Amino acid sequence: MDQETVGNIVLLAIVTLISVVQNGFFAHKVEHESKTQNGRSFQRTGTLAFERVYTAKGSRESASQTLCMREVRRSQNCVDAYPTFLVVLWSAGLLCSQVPAAFAGLMYLFVRQKYFVGYLGERTQSTPGYIFGKRIILFLFLMSLAGIFNYYLIFFFGSDFENYIKTVTTTVSPLLLIP
């Protein structure tokens, strides 16, 4: 790979690798909580629907079992959103602009960490992270759409709005910090 190509994706690759480390942390935390709770690795005991209900209700479990199940649920919530995050991160970075996409990706990882840690406490502690994460995913999705739209403008009409789109996304991305 030549230097120019690497320069166009290096920030996206860094954010992706940080997210892999974060997923490893989440998995380790779940395994640790599970071993603490019952002395062995966590194993599912029922279907996904059963697991969802069992985790949400938590009425018949001991406090340690409830804590372990909440740990598993919050990890699963993060894992469920992970493919979507990766797709919009790379689409936005490749089709629109790498720097704002990487910044939004780092913000998403921070928010996901806040959600994961907040899940241990009250439900209200994890909700802001969840809502903020949805807003970041929407921003990355809109960046991807803008990049696709610009491609077709060039293809059909010869008009290139890439500089305008990059200026707007670079200007708007710090606004993601506003809760």
CSV table of N, CA and C in Angstrom, one decimal:
chain,number,residue,atom,x,y,z
A,1,MET,N,0.8,-1.2,0.0
A,1,MET,CA,0.0,0.0,0.0
A,1,MET,C,0.9,1.2,0.0
A,2,ASP,N,0.5,2.2,-0.8
A,2,ASP,CA,1.4,3.4,-0.9
A,2,ASP,C,1.0,4.4,0.3
A,3,GLN,N,1.9,5.3,0.5
A,3,GLN,CA,1.7,6.3,1.7
A,3,GLN,C,0.4,7.1,1.6
A,4,GLU,N,0.1,7.5,0.4
A,4,GLU,CA,-1.2,8.3,0.2
A,4,GLU,C,-2.4,7.5,0.6
A,5,THR,N,-2.5,6.3,0.2
A,5,THR,CA,-3.6,5.4,0.6
A,5,THR,C,-3.7,5.2,2.1
A,6,VAL,N,-2.5,4.9,2.7
A,6,VAL,CA,-2.5,4.7,4.1
A,6,VAL,C,-2.9,6.0,4.8
A,7,GLY,N,-2.4,7.1,4.3
A,7,GLY,CA,-2.8,8.4,4.9
A,7,GLY,C,-4.2,8.7,4.9
A,8,ASN,N,-5.0,8.2,3.9
A,8,ASN,CA,-6.4,8.4,3.8
A,8,ASN,C,-7.2,7.5,4.8
A,9,ILE,N,-6.6,6.5,5.3
A,9,ILE,CA,-7.4,5.5,6.2
A,9,ILE,C,-6.8,5.3,7.6
A,10,VAL,N,-5.6,5.9,7.8
A,10,VAL,CA,-4.9,5.6,9.1
A,10,VAL,C,-5.7,6.0,10.3
A,11,LEU,N,-6.4,7.1,10.3
A,11,LEU,CA,-7.2,7.5,11.5
A,11,LEU,C,-8.4,6.5,11.7
A,12,LEU,N,-9.0,6.1,10.6
A,12,LEU,CA,-10.1,5.1,10.7
A,12,LEU,C,-9.6,3.8,11.3
A,13,ALA,N,-8.4,3.4,10.8
A,13,ALA,CA,-7.8,2.2,11.3
A,13,ALA,C,-7.5,2.3,12.8
A,14,ILE,N,-7.0,3.4,13.3
A,14,ILE,CA,-6.7,3.6,14.7
A,14,ILE,C,-8.0,3.5,15.5
A,15,VAL,N,-9.0,4.2,15.1
A,15,VAL,CA,-10.3,4.1,15.8
A,15,VAL,C,-10.8,2.7,15.9
A,16,THR,N,-10.7,2.0,14.7
A,16,THR,CA,-11.2,0.6,14.7
A,16,THR,C,-10.4,-0.3,15.7
A,17,LEU,N,-9.1,-0.1,15.7
A,17,LEU,CA,-8.2,-0.9,16.7
A,17,LEU,C,-8.6,-0.6,18.1
A,18,ILE,N,-8.8,0.7,18.4
A,18,ILE,CA,-9.2,1.1,19.8
A,18,ILE,C,-10.5,0.4,20.1
A,19,SER,N,-11.4,0.4,19.2
A,19,SER,CA,-12.7,-0.3,19.4
A,19,SER,C,-12.6,-1.8,19.7
A,20,VAL,N,-11.6,-2.4,19.0
A,20,VAL,CA,-11.3,-3.8,19.3
A,20,VAL,C,-10.8,-4.0,20.7
A,21,VAL,N,-9.9,-3.2,21.1
A,21,VAL,CA,-9.4,-3.2,22.5
A,21,VAL,C,-10.6,-3.0,23.5
A,22,GLN,N,-11.5,-2.1,23.2
A,22,GLN,CA,-12.6,-1.8,24.1
A,22,GLN,C,-13.5,-3.1,24.1
A,23,ASN,N,-13.8,-3.7,23.0
A,23,ASN,CA,-14.6,-4.9,23.0
A,23,ASN,C,-13.9,-6.0,23.8
A,24,GLY,N,-12.6,-6.1,23.8
A,24,GLY,CA,-11.9,-7.1,24.6
A,24,GLY,C,-12.0,-6.8,26.1
A,25,PHE,N,-12.0,-5.5,26.4
A,25,PHE,CA,-12.3,-5.1,27.8
A,25,PHE,C,-13.7,-5.5,28.2
A,26,PHE,N,-14.7,-5.2,27.4
A,26,PHE,CA,-16.0,-5.6,27.7
A,26,PHE,C,-16.1,-7.1,27.9
A,27,ALA,N,-15.5,-7.9,27.1
A,27,ALA,CA,-15.6,-9.4,27.2
A,27,ALA,C,-14.9,-9.8,28.5
A,28,HIS,N,-13.8,-9.2,28.8
A,28,HIS,CA,-13.0,-9.6,30.0
A,28,HIS,C,-13.9,-9.3,31.2
A,29,LYS,N,-14.5,-8.1,31.2
A,29,LYS,CA,-15.4,-7.7,32.3
A,29,LYS,C,-16.5,-8.7,32.6
A,30,VAL,N,-17.2,-9.1,31.5
A,30,VAL,CA,-18.3,-10.0,31.6
A,30,VAL,C,-17.8,-11.4,32.1
A,31,GLU,N,-16.7,-11.8,31.6
A,31,GLU,CA,-16.1,-13.1,32.0
A,31,GLU,C,-15.8,-13.0,33.5
A,32,HIS,N,-15.2,-11.9,33.9
A,32,HIS,CA,-14.8,-11.8,35.3
A,32,HIS,C,-16.0,-11.8,36.2
A,33,GLU,N,-17.0,-11.0,35.9
A,33,GLU,CA,-18.3,-11.0,36.7
A,33,GLU,C,-18.9,-12.3,36.7
A,34,SER,N,-18.9,-13.1,35.6
A,34,SER,CA,-19.5,-14.4,35.6
A,34,SER,C,-18.8,-15.3,36.5
A,35,LYS,N,-17.4,-15.3,36.4
A,35,LYS,CA,-16.7,-16.2,37.3
A,35,LYS,C,-16.9,-15.9,38.7
A,36,THR,N,-17.0,-14.6,39.0
A,36,THR,CA,-17.2,-14.2,40.4
A,36,THR,C,-18.5,-14.7,40.9
A,37,GLN,N,-19.5,-14.7,40.0
A,37,GLN,CA,-20.9,-15.0,40.4
A,37,GLN,C,-21.0,-16.5,40.6
A,38,ASN,N,-20.5,-17.4,39.7
A,38,ASN,CA,-20.7,-18.8,39.8
A,38,ASN,C,-19.5,-19.7,39.7
A,39,GLY,N,-18.3,-19.1,39.6
A,39,GLY,CA,-17.1,-19.9,39.6
A,39,GLY,C,-16.7,-20.4,38.3
A,40,ARG,N,-17.4,-20.2,37.3
A,40,ARG,CA,-17.0,-20.7,35.9
A,40,ARG,C,-17.4,-19.7,34.9
A,41,SER,N,-17.0,-19.9,33.7
A,41,SER,CA,-17.4,-19.0,32.6
A,41,SER,C,-18.9,-19.0,32.4
A,42,PHE,N,-19.4,-17.8,31.9
A,42,PHE,CA,-20.8,-17.7,31.7
A,42,PHE,C,-21.3,-18.5,30.5
A,43,GLN,N,-22.4,-19.2,30.7
A,43,GLN,CA,-23.0,-20.0,29.6
A,43,GLN,C,-24.4,-19.7,29.6
A,44,ARG,N,-25.0,-19.5,28.4
A,44,ARG,CA,-26.4,-19.2,28.3
A,44,ARG,C,-27.2,-20.5,28.6
A,45,THR,N,-28.3,-20.3,29.3
A,45,THR,CA,-29.1,-21.4,29.7
A,45,THR,C,-30.4,-21.5,28.9
A,46,GLY,N,-30.7,-20.6,28.0
A,46,GLY,CA,-32.0,-20.6,27.3
A,46,GLY,C,-31.8,-19.9,25.9
A,47,THR,N,-33.0,-19.7,25.3
A,47,THR,CA,-33.0,-19.0,24.0
A,47,THR,C,-32.7,-17.5,24.2
A,48,LEU,N,-32.5,-16.8,23.1
A,48,LEU,CA,-32.3,-15.4,23.2
A,48,LEU,C,-33.4,-14.7,23.8
A,49,ALA,N,-34.7,-15.1,23.4
A,49,ALA,CA,-35.9,-14.4,24.0
A,49,ALA,C,-35.9,-14.7,25.5
A,50,PHE,N,-35.6,-15.9,25.9
A,50,PHE,CA,-35.6,-16.2,27.4
A,50,PHE,C,-34.5,-15.4,28.1
A,51,GLU,N,-33.4,-15.3,27.5
A,51,GLU,CA,-32.3,-14.5,28.1
A,51,GLU,C,-32.7,-13.0,28.2
A,52,ARG,N,-33.4,-12.5,27.2
A,52,ARG,CA,-33.8,-11.1,27.3
A,52,ARG,C,-34.8,-10.9,28.4
A,53,VAL,N,-35.7,-11.8,28.5
A,53,VAL,CA,-36.7,-11.6,29.6
A,53,VAL,C,-36.1,-11.9,31.0
A,54,TYR,N,-35.3,-12.9,31.0
A,54,TYR,CA,-34.6,-13.2,32.3
A,54,TYR,C,-33.7,-12.1,32.8
A,55,THR,N,-33.0,-11.5,31.9
A,55,THR,CA,-32.2,-10.4,32.2
A,55,THR,C,-33.0,-9.1,32.6
A,56,ALA,N,-34.0,-8.9,31.9
A,56,ALA,CA,-34.8,-7.7,32.2
A,56,ALA,C,-35.6,-7.8,33.5
A,57,LYS,N,-36.2,-9.0,33.8
A,57,LYS,CA,-37.0,-9.1,35.0
A,57,LYS,C,-36.1,-9.2,36.2
A,58,GLY,N,-35.2,-10.2,36.2
A,58,GLY,CA,-34.3,-10.4,37.3
A,58,GLY,C,-34.9,-10.5,38.7
A,59,SER,N,-36.2,-11.0,38.8
A,59,SER,CA,-36.9,-11.0,40.1
A,59,SER,C,-36.5,-12.2,40.9
A,60,ARG,N,-36.1,-13.3,40.3
A,60,ARG,CA,-35.8,-14.5,41.1
A,60,ARG,C,-34.3,-14.8,41.3
A,61,GLU,N,-33.5,-13.9,40.9
A,61,GLU,CA,-32.1,-14.1,41.0
A,61,GLU,C,-31.6,-13.5,42.3
A,62,SER,N,-30.5,-13.9,42.7
A,62,SER,CA,-29.8,-13.3,43.8
A,62,SER,C,-29.2,-12.0,43.3
A,63,ALA,N,-28.7,-11.1,44.2
A,63,ALA,CA,-28.1,-9.9,43.8
A,63,ALA,C,-26.9,-10.1,42.9
A,64,SER,N,-26.1,-11.1,43.2
A,64,SER,CA,-24.9,-11.3,42.4
A,64,SER,C,-25.3,-11.9,41.0
A,65,GLN,N,-26.3,-12.7,40.9
A,65,GLN,CA,-26.8,-13.2,39.6
A,65,GLN,C,-27.3,-12.0,38.8
A,66,THR,N,-28.1,-11.1,39.4
A,66,THR,CA,-28.6,-10.0,38.7
A,66,THR,C,-27.5,-9.1,38.2
A,67,LEU,N,-26.5,-8.9,39.0
A,67,LEU,CA,-25.3,-8.1,38.5
A,67,LEU,C,-24.7,-8.7,37.3
A,68,CYS,N,-24.5,-10.0,37.4
A,68,CYS,CA,-23.8,-10.8,36.3
A,68,CYS,C,-24.7,-10.7,35.0
A,69,MET,N,-26.0,-10.8,35.2
A,69,MET,CA,-26.9,-10.8,34.0
A,69,MET,C,-26.9,-9.4,33.4
A,70,ARG,N,-26.8,-8.4,34.3
A,70,ARG,CA,-26.8,-7.0,33.8
A,70,ARG,C,-25.5,-6.7,33.0
A,71,GLU,N,-24.4,-7.3,33.5
A,71,GLU,CA,-23.1,-7.2,32.8
A,71,GLU,C,-23.2,-7.8,31.4
A,72,VAL,N,-23.8,-9.0,31.4
A,72,VAL,CA,-23.9,-9.7,30.1
A,72,VAL,C,-24.8,-8.9,29.1
A,73,ARG,N,-25.9,-8.3,29.6
A,73,ARG,CA,-26.8,-7.6,28.8
A,73,ARG,C,-26.2,-6.3,28.3
A,74,ARG,N,-25.5,-5.6,29.1
A,74,ARG,CA,-24.9,-4.4,28.6
A,74,ARG,C,-23.8,-4.7,27.6
A,75,SER,N,-23.0,-5.7,27.8
A,75,SER,CA,-22.0,-6.1,26.8
A,75,SER,C,-22.7,-6.5,25.5
A,76,GLN,N,-23.8,-7.3,25.6
A,76,GLN,CA,-24.5,-7.7,24.4
A,76,GLN,C,-25.1,-6.4,23.7
A,77,ASN,N,-25.6,-5.5,24.4
A,77,ASN,CA,-26.1,-4.2,23.8
A,77,ASN,C,-25.0,-3.5,23.0
A,78,CYS,N,-23.8,-3.5,23.5
A,78,CYS,CA,-22.6,-2.9,22.8
A,78,CYS,C,-22.3,-3.7,21.6
A,79,VAL,N,-22.3,-5.0,21.7
A,79,VAL,CA,-21.9,-5.9,20.6
A,79,VAL,C,-22.9,-5.8,19.5
A,80,ASP,N,-24.2,-5.6,19.8
A,80,ASP,CA,-25.3,-5.5,18.8
A,80,ASP,C,-25.1,-4.3,18.0
A,81,ALA,N,-24.6,-3.2,18.5
A,81,ALA,CA,-24.5,-2.0,17.8
A,81,ALA,C,-23.1,-1.9,17.1
A,82,TYR,N,-22.2,-2.7,17.4
A,82,TYR,CA,-20.8,-2.7,16.9
A,82,TYR,C,-20.7,-2.8,15.3
A,83,PRO,N,-21.4,-3.7,14.7
A,83,PRO,CA,-21.3,-3.8,13.2
A,83,PRO,C,-21.8,-2.5,12.5
A,84,THR,N,-22.9,-1.9,13.0
A,84,THR,CA,-23.4,-0.7,12.5
A,84,THR,C,-22.4,0.4,12.6
A,85,PHE,N,-21.8,0.5,13.8
A,85,PHE,CA,-20.8,1.5,14.0
A,85,PHE,C,-19.6,1.4,13.0
A,86,LEU,N,-19.1,0.2,12.9
A,86,LEU,CA,-18.0,0.0,11.9
A,86,LEU,C,-18.3,0.4,10.5
A,87,VAL,N,-19.5,0.0,10.1
A,87,VAL,CA,-20.0,0.3,8.7
A,87,VAL,C,-20.1,1.8,8.5
A,88,VAL,N,-20.7,2.5,9.4
A,88,VAL,CA,-20.9,3.9,9.1
A,88,VAL,C,-19.6,4.7,9.4
A,89,LEU,N,-18.8,4.2,10.3
A,89,LEU,CA,-17.4,4.9,10.5
A,89,LEU,C,-16.6,4.8,9.2
A,90,TRP,N,-16.5,3.6,8.6
A,90,TRP,CA,-15.6,3.5,7.4
A,90,TRP,C,-16.3,4.1,6.2
A,91,SER,N,-17.6,4.0,6.1
A,91,SER,CA,-18.3,4.6,5.0
A,91,SER,C,-18.1,6.2,5.0
A,92,ALA,N,-18.3,6.7,6.2
A,92,ALA,CA,-18.2,8.2,6.3
A,92,ALA,C,-16.8,8.6,6.1
A,93,GLY,N,-15.8,7.9,6.6
A,93,GLY,CA,-14.4,8.2,6.4
A,93,GLY,C,-13.9,8.1,5.0
A,94,LEU,N,-14.3,7.0,4.3
A,94,LEU,CA,-13.9,6.8,2.9
A,94,LEU,C,-14.7,7.7,1.9
A,95,LEU,N,-16.0,7.8,2.1
A,95,LEU,CA,-16.8,8.5,1.1
A,95,LEU,C,-16.9,10.0,1.4
A,96,CYS,N,-16.6,10.5,2.6
A,96,CYS,CA,-16.8,11.9,2.9
A,96,CYS,C,-15.5,12.5,3.4
A,97,SER,N,-15.2,12.3,4.6
A,97,SER,CA,-14.0,12.9,5.2
A,97,SER,C,-13.5,12.1,6.4
A,98,GLN,N,-12.2,11.8,6.4
A,98,GLN,CA,-11.6,10.9,7.4
A,98,GLN,C,-11.6,11.6,8.8
A,99,VAL,N,-11.1,12.8,8.9
A,99,VAL,CA,-10.9,13.4,10.2
A,99,VAL,C,-12.2,13.6,11.0
A,100,PRO,N,-13.3,14.2,10.5
A,100,PRO,CA,-14.5,14.2,11.3
A,100,PRO,C,-15.1,12.8,11.6
A,101,ALA,N,-14.9,11.9,10.7
A,101,ALA,CA,-15.4,10.5,10.9
A,101,ALA,C,-14.6,9.9,12.1
A,102,ALA,N,-13.3,10.1,12.1
A,102,ALA,CA,-12.5,9.5,13.2
A,102,ALA,C,-12.8,10.2,14.5
A,103,PHE,N,-13.0,11.5,14.5
A,103,PHE,CA,-13.4,12.2,15.7
A,103,PHE,C,-14.7,11.7,16.2
A,104,ALA,N,-15.7,11.6,15.3
A,104,ALA,CA,-17.0,11.0,15.8
A,104,ALA,C,-16.9,9.6,16.3
A,105,GLY,N,-16.0,8.8,15.6
A,105,GLY,CA,-15.8,7.5,16.1
A,105,GLY,C,-15.2,7.4,17.5
A,106,LEU,N,-14.2,8.3,17.8
A,106,LEU,CA,-13.7,8.3,19.1
A,106,LEU,C,-14.7,8.8,20.1
A,107,MET,N,-15.6,9.7,19.7
A,107,MET,CA,-16.6,10.1,20.6
A,107,MET,C,-17.6,9.0,20.9
A,108,TYR,N,-17.9,8.2,19.9
A,108,TYR,CA,-18.8,7.0,20.0
A,108,TYR,C,-18.2,6.0,21.0
A,109,LEU,N,-16.9,5.8,20.9
A,109,LEU,CA,-16.2,4.9,21.8
A,109,LEU,C,-16.3,5.4,23.3
A,110,PHE,N,-16.1,6.7,23.4
A,110,PHE,CA,-16.2,7.2,24.8
A,110,PHE,C,-17.6,7.1,25.3
A,111,VAL,N,-18.6,7.3,24.5
A,111,VAL,CA,-20.0,7.2,24.9
A,111,VAL,C,-20.3,5.8,25.2
A,112,ARG,N,-19.8,4.9,24.4
A,112,ARG,CA,-20.1,3.5,24.6
A,112,ARG,C,-19.5,3.0,26.0
A,113,GLN,N,-18.3,3.5,26.3
A,113,GLN,CA,-17.7,3.2,27.6
A,113,GLN,C,-18.6,3.8,28.7
A,114,LYS,N,-19.0,5.0,28.5
A,114,LYS,CA,-19.9,5.6,29.5
A,114,LYS,C,-21.2,4.8,29.7
A,115,TYR,N,-21.7,4.3,28.6
A,115,TYR,CA,-22.9,3.5,28.7
A,115,TYR,C,-22.6,2.2,29.4
A,116,PHE,N,-21.5,1.5,29.1
A,116,PHE,CA,-21.2,0.3,29.7
A,116,PHE,C,-21.0,0.4,31.2
A,117,VAL,N,-20.2,1.4,31.6
A,117,VAL,CA,-20.0,1.7,33.0
A,117,VAL,C,-21.2,2.1,33.7
A,118,GLY,N,-22.0,3.0,33.1
A,118,GLY,CA,-23.3,3.5,33.7
A,118,GLY,C,-24.3,2.4,33.9
A,119,TYR,N,-24.2,1.3,33.2
A,119,TYR,CA,-25.2,0.3,33.3
A,119,TYR,C,-25.2,-0.4,34.7
A,120,LEU,N,-24.0,-0.3,35.3
A,120,LEU,CA,-23.9,-0.9,36.7
A,120,LEU,C,-24.7,-0.2,37.7
A,121,GLY,N,-24.9,1.1,37.5
A,121,GLY,CA,-25.7,1.9,38.4
A,121,GLY,C,-27.1,2.0,38.0
A,122,GLU,N,-27.7,3.1,38.3
A,122,GLU,CA,-29.1,3.3,37.9
A,122,GLU,C,-29.3,3.3,36.4
A,123,ARG,N,-30.5,3.0,35.9
A,123,ARG,CA,-30.8,3.0,34.5
A,123,ARG,C,-30.5,4.4,33.9
A,124,THR,N,-30.8,5.4,34.7
A,124,THR,CA,-30.6,6.8,34.2
A,124,THR,C,-29.2,7.1,34.0
A,125,GLN,N,-28.2,6.4,34.5
A,125,GLN,CA,-26.8,6.7,34.3
A,125,GLN,C,-26.4,6.2,32.9
A,126,SER,N,-27.1,5.1,32.4
A,126,SER,CA,-26.7,4.6,31.1
A,126,SER,C,-27.4,5.3,29.9
A,127,THR,N,-28.6,5.8,30.2
A,127,THR,CA,-29.4,6.4,29.2
A,127,THR,C,-28.8,7.5,28.4
A,128,PRO,N,-28.1,8.5,29.0
A,128,PRO,CA,-27.4,9.5,28.2
A,128,PRO,C,-26.4,9.0,27.2
A,129,GLY,N,-25.7,8.0,27.6
A,129,GLY,CA,-24.7,7.4,26.7
A,129,GLY,C,-25.4,6.7,25.5
A,130,TYR,N,-26.5,6.1,25.8
A,130,TYR,CA,-27.2,5.4,24.7
A,130,TYR,C,-27.8,6.5,23.7
A,131,ILE,N,-28.4,7.5,24.2
A,131,ILE,CA,-28.9,8.5,23.4
A,131,ILE,C,-27.9,9.3,22.6
A,132,PHE,N,-26.8,9.6,23.2
A,132,PHE,CA,-25.7,10.3,22.6
A,132,PHE,C,-25.0,9.4,21.5
A,133,GLY,N,-24.9,8.1,21.8
A,133,GLY,CA,-24.4,7.2,20.8
A,133,GLY,C,-25.3,7.1,19.5
A,134,LYS,N,-26.6,7.1,19.7
A,134,LYS,CA,-27.5,7.2,18.6
A,134,LYS,C,-27.3,8.4,17.7
A,135,ARG,N,-27.0,9.5,18.4
A,135,ARG,CA,-26.8,10.8,17.6
A,135,ARG,C,-25.5,10.7,16.8
A,136,ILE,N,-24.5,10.1,17.4
A,136,ILE,CA,-23.2,10.0,16.7
A,136,ILE,C,-23.3,9.0,15.5
A,137,ILE,N,-24.1,7.9,15.7
A,137,ILE,CA,-24.3,7.0,14.5
A,137,ILE,C,-25.1,7.7,13.4
A,138,LEU,N,-26.0,8.6,13.8
A,138,LEU,CA,-26.8,9.3,12.8
A,138,LEU,C,-25.9,10.3,12.0
A,139,PHE,N,-25.0,11.0,12.8
A,139,PHE,CA,-24.0,11.9,12.1
A,139,PHE,C,-23.2,11.2,11.1
A,140,LEU,N,-22.6,10.0,11.5
A,140,LEU,CA,-21.8,9.2,10.6
A,140,LEU,C,-22.6,8.7,9.4
A,141,PHE,N,-23.8,8.4,9.6
A,141,PHE,CA,-24.7,7.9,8.5
A,141,PHE,C,-25.0,9.1,7.5
A,142,LEU,N,-25.2,10.3,8.1
A,142,LEU,CA,-25.5,11.4,7.2
A,142,LEU,C,-24.2,11.8,6.4
A,143,MET,N,-23.0,11.6,7.1
A,143,MET,CA,-21.8,11.9,6.3
A,143,MET,C,-21.6,10.9,5.2
A,144,SER,N,-22.0,9.6,5.4
A,144,SER,CA,-21.9,8.6,4.4
A,144,SER,C,-22.8,9.0,3.2
A,145,LEU,N,-24.1,9.4,3.6
A,145,LEU,CA,-25.0,9.8,2.5
A,145,LEU,C,-24.5,11.0,1.7
A,146,ALA,N,-23.9,11.9,2.4
A,146,ALA,CA,-23.4,13.1,1.7
A,146,ALA,C,-22.3,12.7,0.7
A,147,GLY,N,-21.4,11.8,1.2
A,147,GLY,CA,-20.3,11.3,0.3
A,147,GLY,C,-20.9,10.6,-0.9
A,148,ILE,N,-21.9,9.7,-0.8
A,148,ILE,CA,-22.6,9.0,-1.9
A,148,ILE,C,-23.2,10.0,-2.8
A,149,PHE,N,-23.9,11.0,-2.2
A,149,PHE,CA,-24.6,12.0,-3.0
A,149,PHE,C,-23.6,12.8,-3.9
A,150,ASN,N,-22.5,13.1,-3.3
A,150,ASN,CA,-21.4,13.9,-4.0
A,150,ASN,C,-20.8,13.0,-5.1
A,151,TYR,N,-20.7,11.7,-4.9
A,151,TYR,CA,-20.2,10.9,-6.0
A,151,TYR,C,-21.1,10.9,-7.2
A,152,TYR,N,-22.4,10.8,-6.9
A,152,TYR,CA,-23.3,10.8,-8.1
A,152,TYR,C,-23.5,12.2,-8.7
A,153,LEU,N,-23.3,13.2,-7.9
A,153,LEU,CA,-23.2,14.6,-8.6
A,153,LEU,C,-22.1,14.7,-9.5
A,154,ILE,N,-20.9,14.2,-9.2
A,154,ILE,CA,-19.8,14.2,-10.0
A,154,ILE,C,-20.0,13.3,-11.3
A,155,PHE,N,-20.5,12.1,-11.0
A,155,PHE,CA,-20.8,11.1,-12.0
A,155,PHE,C,-21.7,11.6,-13.1
A,156,PHE,N,-22.9,12.2,-12.7
A,156,PHE,CA,-23.9,12.6,-13.6
A,156,PHE,C,-23.8,14.0,-14.1
A,157,PHE,N,-23.3,14.9,-13.3
A,157,PHE,CA,-23.3,16.4,-13.6
A,157,PHE,C,-22.0,17.0,-13.7
A,158,GLY,N,-21.0,16.3,-13.2
A,158,GLY,CA,-19.6,16.9,-13.2
A,158,GLY,C,-19.4,17.9,-12.1
A,159,SER,N,-20.4,18.0,-11.2
A,159,SER,CA,-20.2,19.0,-10.0
A,159,SER,C,-19.6,18.3,-8.8
A,160,ASP,N,-18.6,18.9,-8.3
A,160,ASP,CA,-17.9,18.3,-7.1
A,160,ASP,C,-18.1,19.2,-5.9
A,161,PHE,N,-18.8,18.7,-4.9
A,161,PHE,CA,-19.1,19.5,-3.7
A,161,PHE,C,-18.3,19.0,-2.5
A,162,GLU,N,-17.2,18.2,-2.8
A,162,GLU,CA,-16.4,17.6,-1.8
A,162,GLU,C,-15.8,18.6,-0.8
A,163,ASN,N,-15.3,19.7,-1.3
A,163,ASN,CA,-14.7,20.7,-0.4
A,163,ASN,C,-15.8,21.3,0.5
A,164,TYR,N,-17.0,21.5,0.0
A,164,TYR,CA,-18.1,22.1,0.8
A,164,TYR,C,-18.5,21.1,1.9
A,165,ILE,N,-18.6,19.8,1.5
A,165,ILE,CA,-19.1,18.8,2.4
A,165,ILE,C,-18.0,18.6,3.5
A,166,LYS,N,-16.7,18.6,3.1
A,166,LYS,CA,-15.7,18.4,4.2
A,166,LYS,C,-15.7,19.6,5.1
A,167,THR,N,-15.9,20.8,4.6
A,167,THR,CA,-15.9,22.0,5.5
A,167,THR,C,-17.1,21.9,6.4
A,168,VAL,N,-18.3,21.5,5.9
A,168,VAL,CA,-19.5,21.4,6.8
A,168,VAL,C,-19.3,20.3,7.9
A,169,THR,N,-18.8,19.1,7.5
A,169,THR,CA,-18.6,18.1,8.4
A,169,THR,C,-17.5,18.4,9.5
A,170,THR,N,-16.5,19.0,9.0
A,170,THR,CA,-15.4,19.4,10.0
A,170,THR,C,-15.9,20.5,11.0
A,171,THR,N,-16.8,21.4,10.5
A,171,THR,CA,-17.3,22.4,11.3
A,171,THR,C,-18.4,21.8,12.3
A,172,VAL,N,-19.2,20.9,11.8
A,172,VAL,CA,-20.3,20.4,12.6
A,172,VAL,C,-19.8,19.3,13.6
A,173,SER,N,-18.8,18.6,13.3
A,173,SER,CA,-18.3,17.5,14.2
A,173,SER,C,-18.1,17.9,15.6
A,174,PRO,N,-17.5,19.1,15.9
A,174,PRO,CA,-17.3,19.5,17.3
A,174,PRO,C,-18.7,19.7,18.1
A,175,LEU,N,-19.7,19.9,17.3
A,175,LEU,CA,-21.0,20.1,17.9
A,175,LEU,C,-21.5,18.8,18.5
A,176,LEU,N,-20.9,17.7,18.2
A,176,LEU,CA,-21.3,16.4,18.8
A,176,LEU,C,-20.9,16.4,20.3
A,177,LEU,N,-20.1,17.3,20.7
A,177,LEU,CA,-19.7,17.3,22.1
A,177,LEU,C,-20.8,17.9,23.0
A,178,ILE,N,-21.7,18.6,22.4
A,178,ILE,CA,-22.8,19.2,23.1
A,178,ILE,C,-23.9,18.2,23.5
A,179,PRO,N,-24.2,18.0,24.8
A,179,PRO,CA,-25.1,16.9,25.1
A,179,PRO,C,-26.5,17.2,24.7
